[in-house]
Coordinates of C-alpha atoms in Angstrom, one line a residue:
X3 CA -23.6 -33.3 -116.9
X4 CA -24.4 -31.9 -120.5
X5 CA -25.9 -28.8 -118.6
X6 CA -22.4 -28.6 -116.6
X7 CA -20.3 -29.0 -119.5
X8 CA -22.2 -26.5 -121.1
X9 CA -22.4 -23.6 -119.1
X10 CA -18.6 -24.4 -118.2
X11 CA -17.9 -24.0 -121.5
X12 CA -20.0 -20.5 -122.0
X13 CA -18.6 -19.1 -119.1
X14 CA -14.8 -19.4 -120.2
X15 CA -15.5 -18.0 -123.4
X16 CA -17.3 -14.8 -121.4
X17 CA -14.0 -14.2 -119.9
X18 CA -12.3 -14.1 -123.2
X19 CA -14.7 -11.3 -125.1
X20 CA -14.7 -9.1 -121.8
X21 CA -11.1 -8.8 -122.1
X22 CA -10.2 -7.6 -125.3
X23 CA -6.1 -8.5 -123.8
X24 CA -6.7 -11.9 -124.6
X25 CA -8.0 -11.1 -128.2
X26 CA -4.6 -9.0 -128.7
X27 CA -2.4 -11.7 -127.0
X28 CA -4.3 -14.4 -128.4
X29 CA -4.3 -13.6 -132.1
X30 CA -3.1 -10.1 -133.1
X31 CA 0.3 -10.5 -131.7
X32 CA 1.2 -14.2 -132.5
X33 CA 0.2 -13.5 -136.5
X34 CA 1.8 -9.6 -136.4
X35 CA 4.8 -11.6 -135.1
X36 CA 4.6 -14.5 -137.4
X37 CA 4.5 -12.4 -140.3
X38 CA 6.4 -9.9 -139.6
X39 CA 9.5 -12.5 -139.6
X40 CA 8.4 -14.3 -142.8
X41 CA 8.0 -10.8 -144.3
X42 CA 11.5 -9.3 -143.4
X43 CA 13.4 -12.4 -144.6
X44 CA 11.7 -13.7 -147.4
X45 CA 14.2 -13.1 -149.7
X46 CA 16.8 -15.9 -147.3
X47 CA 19.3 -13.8 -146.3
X48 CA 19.6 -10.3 -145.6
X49 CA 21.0 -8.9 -148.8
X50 CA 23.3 -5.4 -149.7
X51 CA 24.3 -4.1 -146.3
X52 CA 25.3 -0.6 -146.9
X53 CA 28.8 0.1 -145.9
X54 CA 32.0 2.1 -146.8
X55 CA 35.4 1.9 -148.8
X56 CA 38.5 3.8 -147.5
X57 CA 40.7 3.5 -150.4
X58 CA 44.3 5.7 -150.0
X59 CA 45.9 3.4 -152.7
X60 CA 43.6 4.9 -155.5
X61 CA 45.8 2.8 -158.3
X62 CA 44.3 0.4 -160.5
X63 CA 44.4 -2.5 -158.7
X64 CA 42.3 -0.7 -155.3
X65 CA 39.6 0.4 -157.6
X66 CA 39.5 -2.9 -159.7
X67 CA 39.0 -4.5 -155.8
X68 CA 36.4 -1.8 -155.0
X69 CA 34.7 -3.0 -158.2
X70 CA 34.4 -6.6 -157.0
X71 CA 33.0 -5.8 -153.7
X72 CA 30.3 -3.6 -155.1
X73 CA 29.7 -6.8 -156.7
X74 CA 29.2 -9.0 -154.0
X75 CA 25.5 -9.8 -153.0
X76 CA 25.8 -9.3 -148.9
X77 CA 27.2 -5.7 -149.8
X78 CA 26.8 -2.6 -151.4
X79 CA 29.2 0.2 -151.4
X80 CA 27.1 3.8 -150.5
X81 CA 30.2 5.7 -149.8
X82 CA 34.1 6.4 -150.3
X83 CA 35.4 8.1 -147.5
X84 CA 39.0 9.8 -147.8
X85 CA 39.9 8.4 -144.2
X86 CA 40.1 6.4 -141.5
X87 CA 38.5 9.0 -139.2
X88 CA 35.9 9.2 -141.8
X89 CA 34.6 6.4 -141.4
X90 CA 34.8 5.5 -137.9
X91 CA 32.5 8.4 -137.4
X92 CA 29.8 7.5 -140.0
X93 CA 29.8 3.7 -138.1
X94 CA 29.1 5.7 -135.5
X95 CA 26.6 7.7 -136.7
X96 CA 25.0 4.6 -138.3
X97 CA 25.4 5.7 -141.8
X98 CA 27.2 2.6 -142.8
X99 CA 27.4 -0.3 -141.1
X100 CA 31.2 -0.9 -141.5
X101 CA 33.9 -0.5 -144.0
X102 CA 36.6 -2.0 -146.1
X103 CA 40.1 -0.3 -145.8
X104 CA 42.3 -0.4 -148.5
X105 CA 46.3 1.5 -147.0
X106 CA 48.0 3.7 -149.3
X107 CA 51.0 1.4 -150.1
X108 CA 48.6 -2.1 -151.2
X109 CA 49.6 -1.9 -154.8
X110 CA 53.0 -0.8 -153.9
X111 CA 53.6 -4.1 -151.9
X112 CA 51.2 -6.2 -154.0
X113 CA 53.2 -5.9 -156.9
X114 CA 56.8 -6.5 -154.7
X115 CA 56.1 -9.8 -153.8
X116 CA 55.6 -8.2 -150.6
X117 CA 52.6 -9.2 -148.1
X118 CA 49.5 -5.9 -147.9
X119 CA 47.3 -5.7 -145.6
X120 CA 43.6 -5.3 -145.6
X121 CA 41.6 -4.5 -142.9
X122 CA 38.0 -4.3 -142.4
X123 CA 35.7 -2.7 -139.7
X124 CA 32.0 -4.4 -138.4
X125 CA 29.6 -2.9 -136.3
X126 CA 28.6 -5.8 -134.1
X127 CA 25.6 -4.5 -132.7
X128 CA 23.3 -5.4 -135.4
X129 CA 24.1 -8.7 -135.3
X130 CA 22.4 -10.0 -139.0
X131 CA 23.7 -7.5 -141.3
X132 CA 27.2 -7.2 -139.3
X133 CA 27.1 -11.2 -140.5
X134 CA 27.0 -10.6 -143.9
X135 CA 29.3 -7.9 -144.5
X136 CA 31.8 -10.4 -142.0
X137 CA 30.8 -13.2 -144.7
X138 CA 31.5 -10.3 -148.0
X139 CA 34.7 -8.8 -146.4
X140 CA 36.5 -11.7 -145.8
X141 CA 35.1 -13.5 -149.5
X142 CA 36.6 -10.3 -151.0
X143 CA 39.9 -10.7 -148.8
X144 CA 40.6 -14.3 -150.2
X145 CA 39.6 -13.1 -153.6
X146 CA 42.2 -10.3 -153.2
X147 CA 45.1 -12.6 -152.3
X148 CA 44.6 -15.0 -155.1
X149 CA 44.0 -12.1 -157.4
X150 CA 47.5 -10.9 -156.5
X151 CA 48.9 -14.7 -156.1
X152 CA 48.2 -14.9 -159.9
X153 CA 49.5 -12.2 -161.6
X154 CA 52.9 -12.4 -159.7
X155 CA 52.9 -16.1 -160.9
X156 CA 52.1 -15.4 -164.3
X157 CA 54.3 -12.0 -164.3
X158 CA 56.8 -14.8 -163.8
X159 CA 56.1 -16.8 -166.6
X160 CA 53.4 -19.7 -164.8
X161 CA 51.5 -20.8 -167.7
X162 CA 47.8 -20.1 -166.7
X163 CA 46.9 -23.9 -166.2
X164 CA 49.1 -24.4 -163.9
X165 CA 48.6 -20.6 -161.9
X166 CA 44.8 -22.3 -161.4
X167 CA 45.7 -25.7 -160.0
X168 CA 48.7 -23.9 -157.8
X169 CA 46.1 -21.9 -156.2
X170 CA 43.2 -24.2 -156.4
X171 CA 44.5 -27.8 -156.6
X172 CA 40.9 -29.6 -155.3
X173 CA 38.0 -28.0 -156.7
X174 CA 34.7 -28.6 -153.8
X175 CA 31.2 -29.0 -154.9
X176 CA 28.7 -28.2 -152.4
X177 CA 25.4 -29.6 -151.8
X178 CA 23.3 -28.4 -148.6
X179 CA 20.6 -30.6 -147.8
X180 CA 17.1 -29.9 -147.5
X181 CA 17.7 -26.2 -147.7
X182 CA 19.7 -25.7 -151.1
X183 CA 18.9 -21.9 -150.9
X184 CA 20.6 -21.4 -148.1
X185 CA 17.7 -19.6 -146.5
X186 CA 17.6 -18.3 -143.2
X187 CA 13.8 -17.9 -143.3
X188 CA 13.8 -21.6 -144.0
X189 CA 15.3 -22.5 -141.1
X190 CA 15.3 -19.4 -138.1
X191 CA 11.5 -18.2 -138.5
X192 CA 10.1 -22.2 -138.8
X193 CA 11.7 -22.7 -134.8
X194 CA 11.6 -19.0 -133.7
X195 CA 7.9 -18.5 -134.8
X196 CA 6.5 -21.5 -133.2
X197 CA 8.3 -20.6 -130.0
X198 CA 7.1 -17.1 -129.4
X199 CA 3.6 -19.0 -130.2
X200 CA 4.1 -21.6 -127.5
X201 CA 5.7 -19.1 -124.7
X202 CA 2.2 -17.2 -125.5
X203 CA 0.4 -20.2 -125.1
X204 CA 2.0 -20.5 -121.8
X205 CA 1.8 -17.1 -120.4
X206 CA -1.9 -16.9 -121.1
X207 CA -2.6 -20.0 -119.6
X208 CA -0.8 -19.0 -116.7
X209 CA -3.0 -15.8 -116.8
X210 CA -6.5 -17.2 -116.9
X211 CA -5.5 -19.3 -113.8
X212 CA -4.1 -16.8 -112.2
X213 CA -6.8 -14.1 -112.4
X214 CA -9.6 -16.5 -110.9
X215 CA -7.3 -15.7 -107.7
X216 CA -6.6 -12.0 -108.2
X217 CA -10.6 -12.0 -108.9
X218 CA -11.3 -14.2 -105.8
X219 CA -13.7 -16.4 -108.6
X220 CA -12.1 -19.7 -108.1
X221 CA -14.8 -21.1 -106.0
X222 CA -17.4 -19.7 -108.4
X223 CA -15.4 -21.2 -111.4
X224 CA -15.1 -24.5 -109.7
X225 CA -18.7 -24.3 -108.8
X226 CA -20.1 -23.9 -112.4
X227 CA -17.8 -27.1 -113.0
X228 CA -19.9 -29.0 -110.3
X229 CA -16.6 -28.9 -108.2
X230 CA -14.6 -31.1 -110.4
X231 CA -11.1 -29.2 -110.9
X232 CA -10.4 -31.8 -114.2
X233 CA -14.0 -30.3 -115.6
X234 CA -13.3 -26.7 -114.5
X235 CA -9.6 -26.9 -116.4
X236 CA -10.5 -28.6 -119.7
X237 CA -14.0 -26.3 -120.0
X238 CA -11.8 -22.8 -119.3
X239 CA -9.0 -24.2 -121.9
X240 CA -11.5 -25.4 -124.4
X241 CA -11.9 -21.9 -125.7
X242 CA -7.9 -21.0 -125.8
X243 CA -7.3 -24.1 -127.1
X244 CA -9.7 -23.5 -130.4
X245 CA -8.4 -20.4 -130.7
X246 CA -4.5 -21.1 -130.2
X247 CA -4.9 -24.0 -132.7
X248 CA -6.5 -21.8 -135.5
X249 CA -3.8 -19.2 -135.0
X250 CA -1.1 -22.0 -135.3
X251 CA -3.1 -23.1 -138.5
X252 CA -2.8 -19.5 -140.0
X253 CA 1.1 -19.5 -139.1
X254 CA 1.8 -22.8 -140.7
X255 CA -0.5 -22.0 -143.8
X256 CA 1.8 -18.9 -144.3
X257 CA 5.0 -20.4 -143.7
X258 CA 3.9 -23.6 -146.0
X259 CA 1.6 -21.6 -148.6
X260 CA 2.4 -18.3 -148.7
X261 CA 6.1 -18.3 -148.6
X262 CA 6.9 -21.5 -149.7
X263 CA 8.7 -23.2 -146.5
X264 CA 9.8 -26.9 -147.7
X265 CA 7.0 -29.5 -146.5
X266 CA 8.3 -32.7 -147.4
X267 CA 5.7 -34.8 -145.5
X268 CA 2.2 -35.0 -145.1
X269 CA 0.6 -31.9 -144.1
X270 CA -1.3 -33.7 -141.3
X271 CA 2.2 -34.6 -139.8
X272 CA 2.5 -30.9 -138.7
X273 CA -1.2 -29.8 -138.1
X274 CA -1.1 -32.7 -136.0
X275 CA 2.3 -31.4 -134.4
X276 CA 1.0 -28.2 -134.0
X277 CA -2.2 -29.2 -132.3
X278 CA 0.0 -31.3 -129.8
X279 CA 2.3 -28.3 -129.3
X280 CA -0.8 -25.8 -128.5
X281 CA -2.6 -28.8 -125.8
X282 CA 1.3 -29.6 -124.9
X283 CA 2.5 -25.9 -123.7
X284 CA -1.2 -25.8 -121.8
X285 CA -0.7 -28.9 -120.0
X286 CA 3.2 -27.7 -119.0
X287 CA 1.8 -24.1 -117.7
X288 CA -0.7 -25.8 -115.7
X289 CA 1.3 -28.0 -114.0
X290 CA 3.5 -25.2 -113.2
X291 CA 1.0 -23.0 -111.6
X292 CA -0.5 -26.8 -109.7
X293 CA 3.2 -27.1 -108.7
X294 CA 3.5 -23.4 -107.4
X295 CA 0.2 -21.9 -106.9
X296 CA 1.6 -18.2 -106.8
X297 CA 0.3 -15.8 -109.9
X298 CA 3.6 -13.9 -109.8
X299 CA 5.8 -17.0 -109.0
X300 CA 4.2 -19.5 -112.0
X301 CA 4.3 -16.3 -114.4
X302 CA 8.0 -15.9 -114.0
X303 CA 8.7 -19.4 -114.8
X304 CA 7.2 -20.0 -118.1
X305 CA 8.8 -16.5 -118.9
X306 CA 11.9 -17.6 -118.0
X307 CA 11.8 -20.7 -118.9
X308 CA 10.0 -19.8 -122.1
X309 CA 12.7 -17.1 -123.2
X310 CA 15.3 -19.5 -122.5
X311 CA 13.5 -22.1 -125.3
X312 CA 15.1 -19.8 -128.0
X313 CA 18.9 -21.0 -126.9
X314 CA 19.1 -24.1 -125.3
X315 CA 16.1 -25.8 -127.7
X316 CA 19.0 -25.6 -130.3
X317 CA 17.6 -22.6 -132.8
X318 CA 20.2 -20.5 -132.5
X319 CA 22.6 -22.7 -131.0
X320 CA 23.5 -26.1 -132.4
X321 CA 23.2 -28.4 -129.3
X322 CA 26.8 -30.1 -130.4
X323 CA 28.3 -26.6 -129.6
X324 CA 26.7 -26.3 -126.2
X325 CA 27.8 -27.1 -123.0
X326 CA 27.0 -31.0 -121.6
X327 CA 25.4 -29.7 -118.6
X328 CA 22.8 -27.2 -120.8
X329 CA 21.6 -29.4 -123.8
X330 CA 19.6 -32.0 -122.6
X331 CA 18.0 -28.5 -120.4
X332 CA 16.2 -28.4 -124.5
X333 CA 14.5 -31.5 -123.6
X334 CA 12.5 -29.8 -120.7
X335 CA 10.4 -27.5 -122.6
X336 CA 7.9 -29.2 -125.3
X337 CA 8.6 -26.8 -128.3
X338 CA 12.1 -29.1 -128.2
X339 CA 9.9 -32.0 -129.5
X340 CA 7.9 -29.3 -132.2
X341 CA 11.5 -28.6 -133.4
X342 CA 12.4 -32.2 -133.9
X343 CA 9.1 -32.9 -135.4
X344 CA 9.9 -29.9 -138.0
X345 CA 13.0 -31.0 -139.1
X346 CA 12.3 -34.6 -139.4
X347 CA 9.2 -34.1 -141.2
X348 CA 8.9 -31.0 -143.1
X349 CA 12.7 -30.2 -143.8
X350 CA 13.6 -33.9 -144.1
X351 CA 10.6 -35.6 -144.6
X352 CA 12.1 -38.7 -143.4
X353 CA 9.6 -41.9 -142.2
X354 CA 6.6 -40.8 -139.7
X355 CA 7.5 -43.9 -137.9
X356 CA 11.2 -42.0 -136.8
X357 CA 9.3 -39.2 -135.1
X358 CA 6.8 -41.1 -132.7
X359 CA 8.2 -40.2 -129.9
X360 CA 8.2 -36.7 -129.7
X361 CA 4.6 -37.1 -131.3
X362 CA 4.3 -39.4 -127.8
X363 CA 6.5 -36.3 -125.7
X364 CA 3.9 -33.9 -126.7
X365 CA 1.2 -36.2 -125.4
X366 CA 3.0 -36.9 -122.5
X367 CA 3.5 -33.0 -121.8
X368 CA -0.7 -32.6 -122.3
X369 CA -1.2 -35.1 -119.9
X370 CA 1.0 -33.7 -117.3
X371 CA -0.7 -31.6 -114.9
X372 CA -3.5 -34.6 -114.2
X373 CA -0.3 -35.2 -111.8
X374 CA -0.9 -32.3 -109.7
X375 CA -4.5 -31.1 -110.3
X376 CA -5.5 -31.7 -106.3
X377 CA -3.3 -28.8 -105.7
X378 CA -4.8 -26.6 -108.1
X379 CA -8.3 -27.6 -106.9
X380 CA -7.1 -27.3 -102.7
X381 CA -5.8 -23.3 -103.7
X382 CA -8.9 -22.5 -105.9
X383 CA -11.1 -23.4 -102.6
X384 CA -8.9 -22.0 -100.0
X385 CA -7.8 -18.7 -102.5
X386 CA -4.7 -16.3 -101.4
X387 CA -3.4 -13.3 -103.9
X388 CA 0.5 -12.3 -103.3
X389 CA 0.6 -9.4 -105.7

């Protein structure tokens, strides 16, 4: 059995160093990705998006309000354009990503008691720094209007105490939790790396299974396992497991180490989590290409199902906002259970004993394809390729 296990064992890591795919799959692209994310938001948020000013009021009051946007941290003025036209064209041209309008008759109405407008222009398309300048625009906007609130009040004689509480009568003090910096890295890349990891995971299980059939090596592969489809499974995922594990090591010992992501528990709550996640999104593949023995078929479904994992797991969308019918859809794929895990541990850091069962989920989702193994084992004897 020892001689079985063995040679089991050797032969799936053969497989791996004849293929130099798996080594680029398998490790280059999952820590390129990993840090590539950490990298480009490490400093939270993305910070002064270039845009452009349209100002045809040129009076005091436009160039004190050009002032304070330049000022703002989600924007940074790169240049005035003398019109409309203008600046539609360097949008277009991706010069700026947007611009503030200022009309020619702001101060003009500002100074009447009359009501200006100001309009501002975001290109959509780039959907992070459009954000920001959305977020600076509008700060500017509000900052504008009680700007203009206040000196017509104290043009009228308001004493200054009372101009402050007319305009801001309750004062808020804000206190995000867990995440006081507001970061985006904090939060996006700790679910969005992860997943990419575990649709990876899934693909290349998928893969390995599927090429014994393209190959026509299943019987051989079963044979070195002395025909025993459980000991022909755990010996070819032995060596993707090691090395999936070690990779999620390296991503968690930059997000935790390097750049400083909040761990507020135990770091053997996560290594534990990620180890669960790596044998979890294994056992899930397998048990979709048991359930559907069809190379093309089984790849398509962990795609799909793994792209999917990005929106209805709740890391871009909060599951309140979602549809009843498409959040519990979260709860099918096992990086729903890393995510929980995450934020109850390392963001929250609440009690291990309130996380057990997604700890028990991931479990659950390793032991899954036991369920349908005899299939896999019947197709590997009797093998057909649909390319």
């Amino acid at each position: 059995m020892l001689r079985i296990l063995v040679n089991s064992i050797i032969r799936g890591w053969k497989q791996l160093a004849r293929r130099p795919l798996y080594v680029c799959m398998m490790v280059i692209v999952p820590l390129v990705s990993a840090w590539f994310f950490f990298d480009l938001m490490e400093d939270g948020v993305v910070k002064r998006t270039p845009v452009g000013i349209v100002d045809l009021d040129k009076s005091d009051l436009s160039r004190k309000l050009t002032r304070n946007l330049n000022t703002l941290q989600q924007v940074e003025i790169k240049t005035t354009y003398g019109s409309y036209q203008e600046a539609i064209d360097a949008v277009q041209r991706a010069e700026v990503f947007g611009f503030f309008f200022i009309p020619s008759d702001f101060s003009t109405k500002a100074l009447s008691g009359e009501k200006p407008t100001l309009s501002y222009y975001i290109n959509y398309s780039y959907y992070a720094p459009a954000s920001m300048q959305f977020k600076g625009f509008k700060t500017l906007s509000v900052l504008a209007n009680g700007g203009i609130v206040s000196s017509v009040l104290t043009t009228a004689g308001m004493p200054k105490e009372m101009v402050s509480a007319t305009l801001q009568p309750v004062v808020t003090h804000v206190h995000p939790l867990n995440n006081p910096w507001l970061s985006y890295n904090y939060y996006l890349s700790s679910s969005f790396v992860p997943c990419l990891l575990a649709l990876i995971v899934m693909l290349i299980t998928v893969f390995s299974i599927g090429m014994e059939w393209h190959a026509g090596t299943s019987r051989n592969w079963l044979r070195t396992a002395d025909n025993s489809i459980v000991l022909a499974t755990f010996t070819k995922l032995f060596p993707h497991s090691f090395i999936f594990i070690n990779v999620g090591l390296a991503i968690q010992y930059m997000m935790y180490v390097k750049y400083g992501f909040p761990l507020n528990c135990n770091p053997w709550n996560m290594i534990v989590a990620m180890a669960l996640l790596v044998f979890a999104c294994q056992g899930f593949a397998l048990f979709i290409i048991s359930l559907v023995p069809n190379f093309r078929y089984a790849s398509t479904i962990c795609t799909l199902l793994g792209m999917l994992s990005f929106s209805f797991c709740g890391f871009s969308l909060p599951e309140e906002v979602m549809y009843s019918w498409i959040s519990p859809l979260g709860y099918l794929m096992p990086i729903k259970y890393f995510f929980l895990i995450n934020a109850d541990q390392a963001l929250n850091g609440i009690d291990l004993s309130y996380s057990r069962f997604y700890y028990v989920m991931l479990i659950l989702y390793s032991l899954l394809p036991i369920t349908m193994l005899w299939k896999l084992r019947k197709h590997c004897l009797d093998p057909f390729y649909i390319p």
